[in-house]
C-alpha positions in Angstrom: 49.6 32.6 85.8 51.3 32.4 82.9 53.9 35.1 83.8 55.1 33.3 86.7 55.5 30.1 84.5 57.7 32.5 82.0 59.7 33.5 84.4 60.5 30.6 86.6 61.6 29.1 82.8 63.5 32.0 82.8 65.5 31.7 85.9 65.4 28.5 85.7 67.8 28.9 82.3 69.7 31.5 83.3 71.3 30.3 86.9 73.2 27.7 85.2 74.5 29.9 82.4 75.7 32.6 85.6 77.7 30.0 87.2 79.0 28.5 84.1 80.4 32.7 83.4 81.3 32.8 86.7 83.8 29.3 86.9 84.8 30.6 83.6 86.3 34.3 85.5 88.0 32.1 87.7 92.1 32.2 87.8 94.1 29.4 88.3 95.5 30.4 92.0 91.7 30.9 93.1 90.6 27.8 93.7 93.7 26.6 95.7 92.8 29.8 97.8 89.3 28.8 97.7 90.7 25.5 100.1 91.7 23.3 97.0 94.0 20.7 96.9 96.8 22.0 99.5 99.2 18.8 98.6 98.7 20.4 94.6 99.7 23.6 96.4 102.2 22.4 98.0 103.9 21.0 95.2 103.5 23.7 92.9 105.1 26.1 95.7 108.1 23.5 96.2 108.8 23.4 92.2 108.4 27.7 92.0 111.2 27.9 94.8 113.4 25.1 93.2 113.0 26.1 89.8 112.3 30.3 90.5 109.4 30.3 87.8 106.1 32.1 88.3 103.8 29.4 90.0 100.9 30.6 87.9 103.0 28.7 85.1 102.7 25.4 87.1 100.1 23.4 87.3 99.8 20.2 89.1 97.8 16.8 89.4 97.2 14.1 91.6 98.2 10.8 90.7 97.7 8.7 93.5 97.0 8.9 97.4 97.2 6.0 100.0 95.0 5.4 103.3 97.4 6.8 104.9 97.3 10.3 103.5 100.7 10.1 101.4 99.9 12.0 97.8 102.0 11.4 94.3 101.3 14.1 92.1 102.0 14.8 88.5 103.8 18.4 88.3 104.0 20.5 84.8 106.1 23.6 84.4 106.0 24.2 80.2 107.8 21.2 78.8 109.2 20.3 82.0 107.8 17.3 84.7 108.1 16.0 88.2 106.9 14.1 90.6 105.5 15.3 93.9 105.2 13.0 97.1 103.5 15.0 100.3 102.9 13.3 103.4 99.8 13.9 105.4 100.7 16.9 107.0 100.8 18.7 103.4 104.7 18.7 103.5 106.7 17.9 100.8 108.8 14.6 101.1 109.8 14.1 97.7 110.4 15.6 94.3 112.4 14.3 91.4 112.5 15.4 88.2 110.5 13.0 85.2 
């Protein structure tokens, strides 16, 4: 009996550690993939055509969204900022340099 209680302390330790190594394998484009944030997505697409960086160097973060489904987003490219407004179809309708 006291095998099973070993080893159910055992796995019981070890899950958590395997999905802590495996969010830690994860890239950056994986989780919008994965069916993240598309309006993030969005944004960070719009700002790699306008700008022609790599949009694994942009990262981006939402800032507010309204009942209606409009989304302001904060977008980072190195030193660099905008602002990201997509409407509810994940379309962007605004971005401006900050």
């Amino acid at each position: 009996m006291k095998d099973v209680a070993d080893m159910t302390r055992t796995a019981t330790l070890l899950l958590p550690a395997a999905a802590l190594i495996a969010l830690a394998s994860c890239s950056a484009e994986e989780p919008a993939a994965a069916g993240g944030d598309p309006g993030a997505l969005a944004c960070r697409q719009q700002v790699e055509a306008s700008e022609g960086v790599d949009i694994a160097k942009i990262s981006a973060r939402p800032v507010t969204a309204d009942v209606a489904g409009i989304g302001n987003y904060d977008v980072f490219m190195g030193a660099e900022s905008f602002r990201c407004t997509v409407d509810r179809g994940g379309e962007v309708v605004a971005l401006t340099r900050t």
